Amino acid sequence: MESSSRRRSCKSLPNSSPARTASDGNTGIMDEKVLFLVFRSINWDPQVICLVACLSRRLRAVARRVLFRELCAARAPLMVAALTASGAKPLGRLGGGWYALAKLLFFCCGCAAATRFFSPVETPAKGHFVGVSRFSKTSGRSFLPRRCWGDLLFVSDPCEHPEAPGGCGGEDLGAYRGVFRGFMRSRTRACLLRKRAELEARVRCPYCGARVWSMTAAGLVPRSAARRLGAHQGSLEYFVCVNGHLHGYCRLAHLSSSDSDHYDANDSDDDDSDEDDKEGDEGNVPC
């Protein structure tokens, strides 16, 4: 009798498992595997992922834990591999999380207000999704002082925002963004701490919400940054948050063909090394 009752109870266990699975809400569209397949079929569209994340807390949690990570890995594989290298686990956790990196890849923060070292804008540039972004570690090196060249920094090309007619001599507003690898162990962070640079009171990182340092206020902006952006020296400012995200603004000069040739000649002695050129950049990140 006892053995037969044990057999009956064992046979009933598989039938009880689906009931528990259905009750925990992780079936159908809520199943992470189903969501993975759905978004992979649409090439990890970032705007659709953002819309789905707004539907419920559970979907938002899945998006932050899985979907944004897979979005970054699928759209910028070389960049993600570089950011998670140097002892980090593949697709491990990044400073600020995968949601912040995904937002940085596909969203230009614009420039809505003046800062301490950047003159006010007559027409604030609002944040927006970008169709294609190019992030370059060679460009990122131009934003680092010589003593910090050992750091790995990816920086995007500036997103151009036309000024209102008659504003600032026809110069457009440029907004750019970037991310460090292993910022907590970087030379840039060590320089900021050694200089006792103060965190900004009125500026926050537009990607993770953390507090930021002004590289301009800390005196860590090299001349090569303005040359790389095509901006006048002194007409730019950028910030780095405690998680290693960079964002900044500049005024882009309209160069004639002769000015462009002169700029390229001067840029040949910039901080870009042959080794960087051989390694190559991470190219375009299509939205």
C-alpha positions as a printed Julia matrix, in Angstrom:
287×3 Matrix{Float64}:
  0.0    0.0     0.0
  2.74   2.44    0.92
  4.75   1.74   -2.25
  1.7    2.23   -4.49
  0.88   5.53   -2.78
  4.47   6.71   -3.36
  4.17   5.81   -7.08
  0.91   7.74   -7.37
  2.44  10.81   -5.68
  5.51  10.7    -7.95
  3.32  10.51  -11.05
  1.42  13.59   -9.91
  4.55  15.79   -9.58
  5.03  16.63  -13.31
  1.39  17.7   -13.54
  1.84  20.16  -10.66
  4.85  21.91  -12.22
  2.97  23.67  -15.09
  0.44  24.99  -12.6
  3.2   26.71  -10.64
  4.76  28.06  -13.82
  1.46  29.52  -14.99
  0.78  31.14  -11.64
  4.1   32.98  -11.44
  3.27  35.09  -14.54
  6.28  34.04  -16.62
  4.4   32.47  -19.51
  3.52  33.72  -22.98
  4.84  37.19  -23.72
  6.15  37.47  -20.15
  8.57  34.58  -20.73
 12.12  35.9   -21.13
 12.89  33.34  -23.84
  9.84  34.42  -25.83
 10.8   38.1   -25.49
 14.34  37.29  -26.56
 13.11  35.6   -29.76
 10.6   38.37  -30.52
 13.11  41.19  -30.22
 15.83  39.3   -32.01
 13.43  38.94  -34.97
 13.11  42.75  -35.17
 16.85  43.31  -34.74
 16.53  44.66  -31.19
 14.73  47.87  -32.11
 15.59  50.22  -29.19
 12.42  52.3   -29.48
 10.19  49.21  -29.34
 12.1   47.91  -26.31
 11.53  51.25  -24.57
  7.81  51.1   -25.35
  7.5   47.56  -24.02
  9.42  48.51  -20.86
  6.74  51.13  -20.14
  3.89  48.6   -20.11
  4.45  47.07  -16.68
  6.97  46.74  -13.88
  7.64  43.13  -14.77
  8.41  43.94  -18.39
 10.57  46.86  -17.31
 12.56  44.55  -15.05
 13.03  42.04  -17.9
 14.09  44.83  -20.24
 16.7   46.17  -17.82
 18.0   42.7   -16.96
 17.99  41.05  -20.4
 16.76  43.08  -23.35
 18.99  46.14  -23.07
 22.02  43.92  -22.54
 21.22  41.91  -25.67
 20.52  45.12  -27.58
 24.0   46.45  -26.81
 25.68  43.13  -27.6
 23.84  42.77  -30.92
 24.22  46.34  -32.2
 27.75  47.14  -30.92
 29.48  43.77  -30.42
 33.09  44.99  -30.71
 32.48  47.93  -28.4
 30.75  45.75  -25.8
 33.56  43.18  -26.02
 36.11  45.91  -25.35
 34.11  47.38  -22.45
 33.69  43.99  -20.77
 37.28  42.82  -21.34
 40.19  43.07  -18.89
 39.01  40.49  -16.39
 35.29  41.19  -16.6
 32.92  38.34  -17.3
 31.44  38.26  -20.81
 28.34  40.46  -20.83
 28.93  41.17  -17.16
 27.55  44.15  -15.3
 28.72  47.6   -16.34
 28.88  50.78  -14.31
 25.41  52.29  -14.42
 23.89  49.13  -15.91
 23.02  48.0   -19.42
 20.06  50.36  -19.66
 22.39  53.36  -19.31
 24.74  52.01  -22.0
 21.83  51.32  -24.37
 20.53  54.85  -23.85
 24.01  56.26  -24.46
 24.32  54.32  -27.73
 21.02  55.46  -29.23
 20.06  58.73  -27.54
 21.57  62.2   -27.92
 21.02  64.18  -24.72
 21.05  67.54  -26.53
 21.72  70.71  -24.53
 18.81  72.23  -22.66
 20.61  74.67  -20.35
 23.83  76.6   -19.98
 26.67  75.31  -17.8
 29.51  77.04  -16.0
 31.85  77.02  -18.99
 29.4   76.82  -21.87
 27.51  79.92  -23.0
 23.71  79.87  -23.03
 21.92  78.69  -26.14
 19.12  80.75  -27.62
 17.23  77.66  -28.77
 17.77  74.68  -26.42
 18.55  71.44  -28.22
 16.25  68.67  -27.01
 17.31  65.07  -26.59
 16.33  62.62  -29.31
 16.92  59.15  -30.74
 19.68  59.01  -33.33
 19.56  56.97  -36.51
 23.26  56.03  -36.64
 26.02  56.71  -34.11
 29.74  56.24  -34.62
 31.76  55.57  -31.45
 35.53  55.66  -31.72
 38.24  54.8   -29.22
 40.7   56.74  -31.36
 38.51  59.84  -30.99
 38.16  59.07  -27.29
 41.91  59.34  -26.84
 41.74  62.95  -28.08
 39.57  63.77  -25.04
 42.18  62.52  -22.55
 45.25  64.35  -21.26
 48.54  62.67  -22.09
 48.96  61.17  -18.62
 45.6   59.39  -19.01
 46.26  57.78  -22.4
 46.24  54.34  -20.81
 42.46  54.61  -20.33
 40.03  53.29  -22.92
 37.32  55.8   -23.82
 34.77  55.57  -26.62
 33.36  58.89  -27.86
 30.7   59.51  -30.49
 30.87  61.95  -33.34
 29.12  65.21  -32.39
 25.41  65.37  -33.13
 24.81  68.67  -34.9
 21.95  70.92  -33.82
 21.47  74.01  -36.02
 21.4   77.31  -34.16
 18.61  79.81  -34.56
 19.22  82.39  -37.32
 21.56  85.12  -36.14
 22.9   83.16  -33.16
 26.63  82.87  -32.36
 27.98  83.71  -35.81
 26.36  80.78  -37.6
 27.95  78.09  -35.42
 25.94  74.96  -34.72
 25.62  73.27  -31.36
 27.36  69.9   -31.1
 26.4   67.32  -28.48
 28.53  64.2   -27.95
 28.71  61.32  -25.54
 31.03  58.49  -24.54
 31.87  55.76  -22.04
 35.02  54.57  -20.22
 36.07  50.99  -19.69
 36.69  50.22  -16.02
 36.32  53.83  -14.89
 36.75  52.99  -11.2
 40.36  51.88  -11.94
 41.09  54.52  -14.59
 43.83  57.13  -14.57
 41.24  59.8   -15.35
 39.37  59.11  -12.12
 42.65  59.05  -10.22
 43.54  62.48  -11.66
 40.15  63.89  -10.67
 40.55  62.6    -7.12
 44.15  63.81   -6.88
 43.06  67.28   -8.0
 40.21  67.12   -5.47
 37.79  68.09   -8.2
 34.31  68.8    -6.88
 31.23  67.07   -8.2
 28.87  69.42  -10.01
 25.91  70.59   -7.95
 23.49  71.29  -10.81
 24.45  68.74  -13.47
 23.61  65.04  -13.54
 24.48  62.32  -16.0
 21.66  62.16  -18.57
 22.18  58.4   -18.95
 22.37  56.99  -15.43
 21.46  59.99  -13.25
 24.73  59.91  -11.27
 26.71  62.97  -10.22
 29.39  64.26  -12.58
 32.75  66.0   -12.66
 33.42  68.83  -15.1
 36.59  67.98  -16.99
 36.83  71.66  -17.94
 36.73  72.78  -14.32
 39.34  70.15  -13.43
 41.68  71.4   -16.17
 41.77  68.01  -17.91
 40.55  69.05  -21.37
 43.38  68.75  -23.94
 43.55  70.96  -27.03
 43.13  67.87  -29.19
 39.48  67.62  -28.09
 38.52  70.87  -29.84
 40.45  69.84  -32.96
 38.76  66.46  -33.02
 35.31  68.04  -32.74
 35.99  70.85  -35.18
 35.2   73.43  -32.5
 36.96  76.6   -31.4
 39.27  76.22  -28.42
 37.44  77.19  -25.24
 33.96  76.71  -26.73
 33.36  73.23  -25.34
 32.71  71.51  -22.05
 32.25  67.89  -21.11
 31.43  65.94  -17.98
 32.25  62.47  -16.67
 29.97  60.79  -14.16
 31.04  58.49  -11.35
 30.01  55.5   -13.5
 32.24  56.54  -16.4
 29.71  58.03  -18.83
 30.79  61.15  -20.7
 28.6   63.85  -22.21
 29.42  67.3   -23.46
 28.68  70.23  -25.71
 30.58  72.41  -28.16
 30.03  75.01  -30.84
 30.9   73.65  -34.25
 32.56  76.08  -36.65
 31.6   76.05  -40.3
 34.9   75.44  -42.08
 35.69  76.37  -45.66
 37.57  73.92  -47.87
 40.88  75.71  -47.16
 40.21  75.68  -43.42
 39.43  71.97  -43.61
 42.75  71.23  -45.31
 44.58  73.26  -42.68
 42.72  71.41  -39.93
 43.68  68.01  -41.32
 47.34  69.0   -41.52
 47.39  70.13  -37.91
 45.56  67.03  -36.8
 48.3   64.73  -38.1
 50.34  65.21  -34.92
 47.37  64.5   -32.66
 47.3   61.72  -30.09
 46.24  59.0   -32.51
 48.89  56.3   -32.71
 49.56  53.74  -35.43
 48.57  51.03  -33.01
 45.11  52.54  -32.63
 44.71  52.71  -36.4
 45.68  49.05  -36.76
 43.2   47.99  -34.09
 40.44  49.99  -35.73
 37.35  51.59  -34.25
 34.02  50.09  -33.48
 32.29  51.82  -36.43
 28.61  52.68  -36.73
 25.86  51.66  -34.34
 22.63  51.66  -36.4
 19.44  52.48  -34.58
